[in-house]
C-alpha atoms as a PDB file:
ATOM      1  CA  UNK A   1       0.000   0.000   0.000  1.00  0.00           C
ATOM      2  CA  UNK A   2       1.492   3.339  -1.123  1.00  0.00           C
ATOM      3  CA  UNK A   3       0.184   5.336   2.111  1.00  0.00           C
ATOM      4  CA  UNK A   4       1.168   2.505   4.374  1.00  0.00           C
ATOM      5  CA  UNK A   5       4.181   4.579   5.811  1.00  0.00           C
ATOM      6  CA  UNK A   6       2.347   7.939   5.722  1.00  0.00           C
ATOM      7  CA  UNK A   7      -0.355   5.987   7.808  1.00  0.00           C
ATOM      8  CA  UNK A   8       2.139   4.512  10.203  1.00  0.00           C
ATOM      9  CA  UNK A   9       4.073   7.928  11.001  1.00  0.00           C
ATOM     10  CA  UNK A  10       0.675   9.547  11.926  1.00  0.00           C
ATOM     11  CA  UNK A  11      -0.482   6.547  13.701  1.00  0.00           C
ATOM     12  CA  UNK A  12       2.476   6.412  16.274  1.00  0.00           C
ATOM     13  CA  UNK A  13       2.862  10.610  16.382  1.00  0.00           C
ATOM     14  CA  UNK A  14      -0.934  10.769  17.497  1.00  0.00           C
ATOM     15  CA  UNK A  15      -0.330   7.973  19.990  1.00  0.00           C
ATOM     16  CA  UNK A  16       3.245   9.140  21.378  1.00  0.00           C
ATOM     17  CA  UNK A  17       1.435  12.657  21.633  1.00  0.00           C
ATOM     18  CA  UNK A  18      -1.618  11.471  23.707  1.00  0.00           C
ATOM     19  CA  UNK A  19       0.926   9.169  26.108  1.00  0.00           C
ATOM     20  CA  UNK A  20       2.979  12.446  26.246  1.00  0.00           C
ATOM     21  CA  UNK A  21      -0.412  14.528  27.255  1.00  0.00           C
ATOM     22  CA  UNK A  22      -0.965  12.657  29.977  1.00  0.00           C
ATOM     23  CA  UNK A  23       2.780  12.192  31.247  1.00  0.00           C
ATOM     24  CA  UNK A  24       3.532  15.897  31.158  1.00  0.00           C
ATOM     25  CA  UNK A  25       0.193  16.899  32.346  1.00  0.00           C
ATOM     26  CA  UNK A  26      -0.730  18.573  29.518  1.00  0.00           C
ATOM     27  CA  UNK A  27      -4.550  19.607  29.812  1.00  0.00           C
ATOM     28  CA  UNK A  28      -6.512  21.871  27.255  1.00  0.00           C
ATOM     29  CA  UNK A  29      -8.664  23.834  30.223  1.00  0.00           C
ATOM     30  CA  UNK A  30     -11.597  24.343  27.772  1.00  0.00           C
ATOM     31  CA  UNK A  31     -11.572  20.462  26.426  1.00  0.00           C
ATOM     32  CA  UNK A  32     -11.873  18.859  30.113  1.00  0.00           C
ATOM     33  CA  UNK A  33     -14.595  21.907  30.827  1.00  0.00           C
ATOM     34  CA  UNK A  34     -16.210  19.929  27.404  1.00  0.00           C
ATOM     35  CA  UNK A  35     -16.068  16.537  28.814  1.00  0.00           C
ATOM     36  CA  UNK A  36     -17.145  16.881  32.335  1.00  0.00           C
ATOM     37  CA  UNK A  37     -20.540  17.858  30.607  1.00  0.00           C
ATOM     38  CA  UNK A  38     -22.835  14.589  30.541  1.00  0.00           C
ATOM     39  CA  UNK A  39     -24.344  15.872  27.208  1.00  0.00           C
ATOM     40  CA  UNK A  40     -20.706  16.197  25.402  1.00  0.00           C
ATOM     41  CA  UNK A  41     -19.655  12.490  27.095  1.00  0.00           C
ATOM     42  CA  UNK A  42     -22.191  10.948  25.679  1.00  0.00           C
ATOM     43  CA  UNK A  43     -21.689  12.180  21.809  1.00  0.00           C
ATOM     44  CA  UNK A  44     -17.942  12.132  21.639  1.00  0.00           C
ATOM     45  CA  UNK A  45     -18.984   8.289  23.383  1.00  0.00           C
ATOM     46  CA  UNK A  46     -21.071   7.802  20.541  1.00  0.00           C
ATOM     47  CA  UNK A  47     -18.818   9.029  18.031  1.00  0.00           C
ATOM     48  CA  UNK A  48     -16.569   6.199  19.425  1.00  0.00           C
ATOM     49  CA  UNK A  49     -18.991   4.141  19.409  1.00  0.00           C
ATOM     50  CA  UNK A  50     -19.847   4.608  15.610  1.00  0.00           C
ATOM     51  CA  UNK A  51     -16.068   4.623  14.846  1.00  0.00           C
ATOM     52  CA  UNK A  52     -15.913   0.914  16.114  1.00  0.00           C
ATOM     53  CA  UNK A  53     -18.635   0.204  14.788  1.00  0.00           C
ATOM     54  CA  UNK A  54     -17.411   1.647  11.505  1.00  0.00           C
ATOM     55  CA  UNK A  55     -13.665  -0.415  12.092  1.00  0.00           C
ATOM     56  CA  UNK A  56     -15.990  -3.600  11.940  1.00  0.00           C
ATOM     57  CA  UNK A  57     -17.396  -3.226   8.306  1.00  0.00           C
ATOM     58  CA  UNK A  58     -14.164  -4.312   7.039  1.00  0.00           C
ATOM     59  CA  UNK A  59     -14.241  -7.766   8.176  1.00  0.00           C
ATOM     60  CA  UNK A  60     -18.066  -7.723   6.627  1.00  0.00           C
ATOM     61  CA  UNK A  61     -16.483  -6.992   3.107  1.00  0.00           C
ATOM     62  CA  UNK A  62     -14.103 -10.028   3.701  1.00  0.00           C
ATOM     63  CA  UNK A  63     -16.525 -12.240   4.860  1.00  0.00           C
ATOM     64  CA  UNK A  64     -19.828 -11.825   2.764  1.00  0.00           C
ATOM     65  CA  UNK A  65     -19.247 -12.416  -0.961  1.00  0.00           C
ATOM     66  CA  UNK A  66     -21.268  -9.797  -2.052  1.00  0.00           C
ATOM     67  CA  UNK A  67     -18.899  -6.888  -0.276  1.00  0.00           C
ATOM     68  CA  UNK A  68     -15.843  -8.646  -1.208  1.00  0.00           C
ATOM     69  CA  UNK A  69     -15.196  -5.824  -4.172  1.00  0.00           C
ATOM     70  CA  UNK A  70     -15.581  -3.315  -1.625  1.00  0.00           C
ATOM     71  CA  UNK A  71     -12.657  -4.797   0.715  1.00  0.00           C
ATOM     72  CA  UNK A  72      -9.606  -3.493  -0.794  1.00  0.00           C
ATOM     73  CA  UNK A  73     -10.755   0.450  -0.978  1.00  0.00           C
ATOM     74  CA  UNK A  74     -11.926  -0.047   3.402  1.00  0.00           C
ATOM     75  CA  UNK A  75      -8.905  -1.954   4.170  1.00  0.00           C
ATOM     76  CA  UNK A  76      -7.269   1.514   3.229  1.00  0.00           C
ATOM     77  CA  UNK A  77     -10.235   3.625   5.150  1.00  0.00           C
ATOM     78  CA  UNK A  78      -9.840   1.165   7.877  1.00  0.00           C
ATOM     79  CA  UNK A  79      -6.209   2.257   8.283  1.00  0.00           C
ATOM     80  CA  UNK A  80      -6.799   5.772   7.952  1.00  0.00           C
ATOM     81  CA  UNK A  81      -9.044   5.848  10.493  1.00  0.00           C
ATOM     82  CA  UNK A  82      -7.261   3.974  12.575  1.00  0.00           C
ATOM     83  CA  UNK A  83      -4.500   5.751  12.630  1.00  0.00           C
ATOM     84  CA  UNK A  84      -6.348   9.401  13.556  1.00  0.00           C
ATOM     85  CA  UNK A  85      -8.466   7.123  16.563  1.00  0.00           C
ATOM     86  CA  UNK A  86      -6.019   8.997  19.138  1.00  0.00           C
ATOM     87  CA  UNK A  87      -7.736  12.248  18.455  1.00  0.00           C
ATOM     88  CA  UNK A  88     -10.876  10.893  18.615  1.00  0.00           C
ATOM     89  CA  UNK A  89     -10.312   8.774  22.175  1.00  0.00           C
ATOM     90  CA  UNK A  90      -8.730  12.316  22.973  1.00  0.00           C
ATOM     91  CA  UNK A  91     -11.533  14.438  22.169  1.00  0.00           C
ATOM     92  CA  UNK A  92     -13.414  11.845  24.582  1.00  0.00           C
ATOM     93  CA  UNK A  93     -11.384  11.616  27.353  1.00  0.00           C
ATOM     94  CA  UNK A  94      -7.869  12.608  28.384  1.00  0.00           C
ATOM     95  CA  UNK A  95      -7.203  10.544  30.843  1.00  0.00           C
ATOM     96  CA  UNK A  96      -6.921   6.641  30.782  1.00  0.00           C
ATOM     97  CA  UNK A  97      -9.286   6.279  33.451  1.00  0.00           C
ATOM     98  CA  UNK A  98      -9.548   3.468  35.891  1.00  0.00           C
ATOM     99  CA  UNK A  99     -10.445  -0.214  36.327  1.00  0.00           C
ATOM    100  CA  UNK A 100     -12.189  -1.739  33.544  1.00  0.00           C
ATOM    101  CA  UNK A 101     -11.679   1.666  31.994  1.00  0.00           C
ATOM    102  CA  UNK A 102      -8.111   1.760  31.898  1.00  0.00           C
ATOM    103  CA  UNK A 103      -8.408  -1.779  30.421  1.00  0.00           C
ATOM    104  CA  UNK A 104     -10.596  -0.254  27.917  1.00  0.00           C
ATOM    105  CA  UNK A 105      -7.780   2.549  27.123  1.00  0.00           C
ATOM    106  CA  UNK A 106      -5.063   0.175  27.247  1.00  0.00           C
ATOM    107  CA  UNK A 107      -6.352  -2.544  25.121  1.00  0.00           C
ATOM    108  CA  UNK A 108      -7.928   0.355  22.630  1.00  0.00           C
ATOM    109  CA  UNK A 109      -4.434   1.643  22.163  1.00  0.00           C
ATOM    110  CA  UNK A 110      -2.638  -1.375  22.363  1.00  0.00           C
ATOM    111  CA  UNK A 111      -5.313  -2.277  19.301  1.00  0.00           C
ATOM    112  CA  UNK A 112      -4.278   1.023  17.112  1.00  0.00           C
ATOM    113  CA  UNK A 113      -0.491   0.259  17.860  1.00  0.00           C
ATOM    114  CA  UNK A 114      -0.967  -3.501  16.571  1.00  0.00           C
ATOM    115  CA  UNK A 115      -2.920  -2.114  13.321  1.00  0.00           C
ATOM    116  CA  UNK A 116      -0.362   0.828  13.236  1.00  0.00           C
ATOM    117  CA  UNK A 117       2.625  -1.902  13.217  1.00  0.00           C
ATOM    118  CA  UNK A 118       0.346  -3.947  10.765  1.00  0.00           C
ATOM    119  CA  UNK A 119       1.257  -6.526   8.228  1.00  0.00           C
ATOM    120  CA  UNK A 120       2.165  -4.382   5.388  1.00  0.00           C
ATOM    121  CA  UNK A 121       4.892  -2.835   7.232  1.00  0.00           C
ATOM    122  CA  UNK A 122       6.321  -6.075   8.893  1.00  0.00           C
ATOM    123  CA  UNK A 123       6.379  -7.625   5.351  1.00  0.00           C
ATOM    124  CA  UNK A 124       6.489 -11.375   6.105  1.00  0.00           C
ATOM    125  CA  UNK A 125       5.093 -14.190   3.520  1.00  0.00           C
ATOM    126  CA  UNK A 126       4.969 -16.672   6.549  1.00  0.00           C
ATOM    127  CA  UNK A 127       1.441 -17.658   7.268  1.00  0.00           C
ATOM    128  CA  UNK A 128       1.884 -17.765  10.978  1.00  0.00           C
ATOM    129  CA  UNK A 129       3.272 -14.153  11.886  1.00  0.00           C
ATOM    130  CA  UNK A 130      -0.173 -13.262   9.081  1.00  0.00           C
ATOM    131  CA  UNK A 131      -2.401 -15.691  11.610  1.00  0.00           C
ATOM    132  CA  UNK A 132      -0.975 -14.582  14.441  1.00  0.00           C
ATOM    133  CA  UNK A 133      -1.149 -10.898  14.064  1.00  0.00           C
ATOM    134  CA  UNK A 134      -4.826 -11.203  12.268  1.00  0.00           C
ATOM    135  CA  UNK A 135      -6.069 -13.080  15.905  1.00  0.00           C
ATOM    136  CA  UNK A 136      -4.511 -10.556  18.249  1.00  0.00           C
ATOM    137  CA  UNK A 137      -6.189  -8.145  16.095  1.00  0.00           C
ATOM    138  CA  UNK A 138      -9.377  -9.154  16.124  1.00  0.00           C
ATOM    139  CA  UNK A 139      -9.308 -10.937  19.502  1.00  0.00           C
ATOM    140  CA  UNK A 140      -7.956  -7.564  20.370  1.00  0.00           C
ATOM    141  CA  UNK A 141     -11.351  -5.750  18.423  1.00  0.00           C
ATOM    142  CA  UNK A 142     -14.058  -7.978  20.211  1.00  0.00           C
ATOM    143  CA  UNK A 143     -12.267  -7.513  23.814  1.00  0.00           C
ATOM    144  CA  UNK A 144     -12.713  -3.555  23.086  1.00  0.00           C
ATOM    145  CA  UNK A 145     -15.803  -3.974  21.705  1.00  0.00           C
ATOM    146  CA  UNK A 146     -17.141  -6.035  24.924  1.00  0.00           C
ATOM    147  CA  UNK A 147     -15.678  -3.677  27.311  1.00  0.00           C
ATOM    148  CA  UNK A 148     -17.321  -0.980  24.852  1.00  0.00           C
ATOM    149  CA  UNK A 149     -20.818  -2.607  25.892  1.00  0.00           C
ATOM    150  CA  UNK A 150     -19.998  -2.529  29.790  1.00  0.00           C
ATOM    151  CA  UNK A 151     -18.876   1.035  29.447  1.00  0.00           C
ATOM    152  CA  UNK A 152     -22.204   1.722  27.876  1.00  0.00           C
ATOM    153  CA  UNK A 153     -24.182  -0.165  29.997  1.00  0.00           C
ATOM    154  CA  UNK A 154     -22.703   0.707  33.015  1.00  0.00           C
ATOM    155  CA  UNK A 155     -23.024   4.808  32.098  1.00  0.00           C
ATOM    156  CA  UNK A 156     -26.632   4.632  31.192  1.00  0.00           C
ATOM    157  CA  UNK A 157     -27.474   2.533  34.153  1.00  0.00           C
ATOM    158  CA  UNK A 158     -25.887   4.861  37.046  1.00  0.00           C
ATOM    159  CA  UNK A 159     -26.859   7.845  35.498  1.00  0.00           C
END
């Protein structure tokens, strides 16, 4: 993929940049004014939301026939958006948060960095390293997307 290294340099700037944030303090006044406001927690949630949601159509166009044309031109998309998800998580919260929240934040970066350091930069014909990274992805995906549902649940039912 032509972009691949484009893709890769913003994915790892945007994460080294919100792990820097949060080391040095960093805070944009204005932006945690934003999300301490239950109305703006819940969009920028469901922005996430719709961006994971979104991250999931690609294995649709692998797996159904019909949608198969259609893989090639996400897979690319996919990347993309990957690679900006920092901002987005950023926009949402600043902080890693706690418990099963800082799982969430660890395991949602941990996700990006895997697809950041994906298979077209690693270059490798052997079917194992392709297997192996393709499970931890995904296995990674549904573990987010789980803890996604608890976050979810869990806001909506204290609130």
């Amino acid at each position: 993929m032509k972009n691949q290294k484009v893709i890769t340099i913003i994915g790892l700037v945007l994460f080294c940049s919100y792990i820097l944030q949060d080391l040095l303090g960093f805070k944009i006044a204005s932006l945690e004014k934003l999300q301490s406001q239950e109305m703006y927690k819940r969009w920028s949630g469901l922005a996430i939301a719709l961006f994971i949601t979104f991250q999931w159509f690609l294995t649709f166009t692998r797996i159904i026939p019909k949608l198969k044309k259609h893989s090639v031109k996400l897979t690319e998309i996919h990347k993309w958006i990957g690679a900006f998800s920092p901002i987005l998580f950023y926009l949402h919260t600043t902080s890693y948060g706690y418990g099963y929240l800082a799982l969430l934040s660890y395991v949602f970066f941990a996700n990006m960095l895997l697809g950041t350091i994906n298979l077209d930069l690693i270059k490798s014909q052997k079917e194992w390293i392709f297997k192996g990274w393709m499970i931890a992805h995904v296995s990674l995906s549904m573990l987010i997307t789980a803890i996604l549902f608890l976050h979810i649940g869990t806001v909506f039912y204290y609130k």
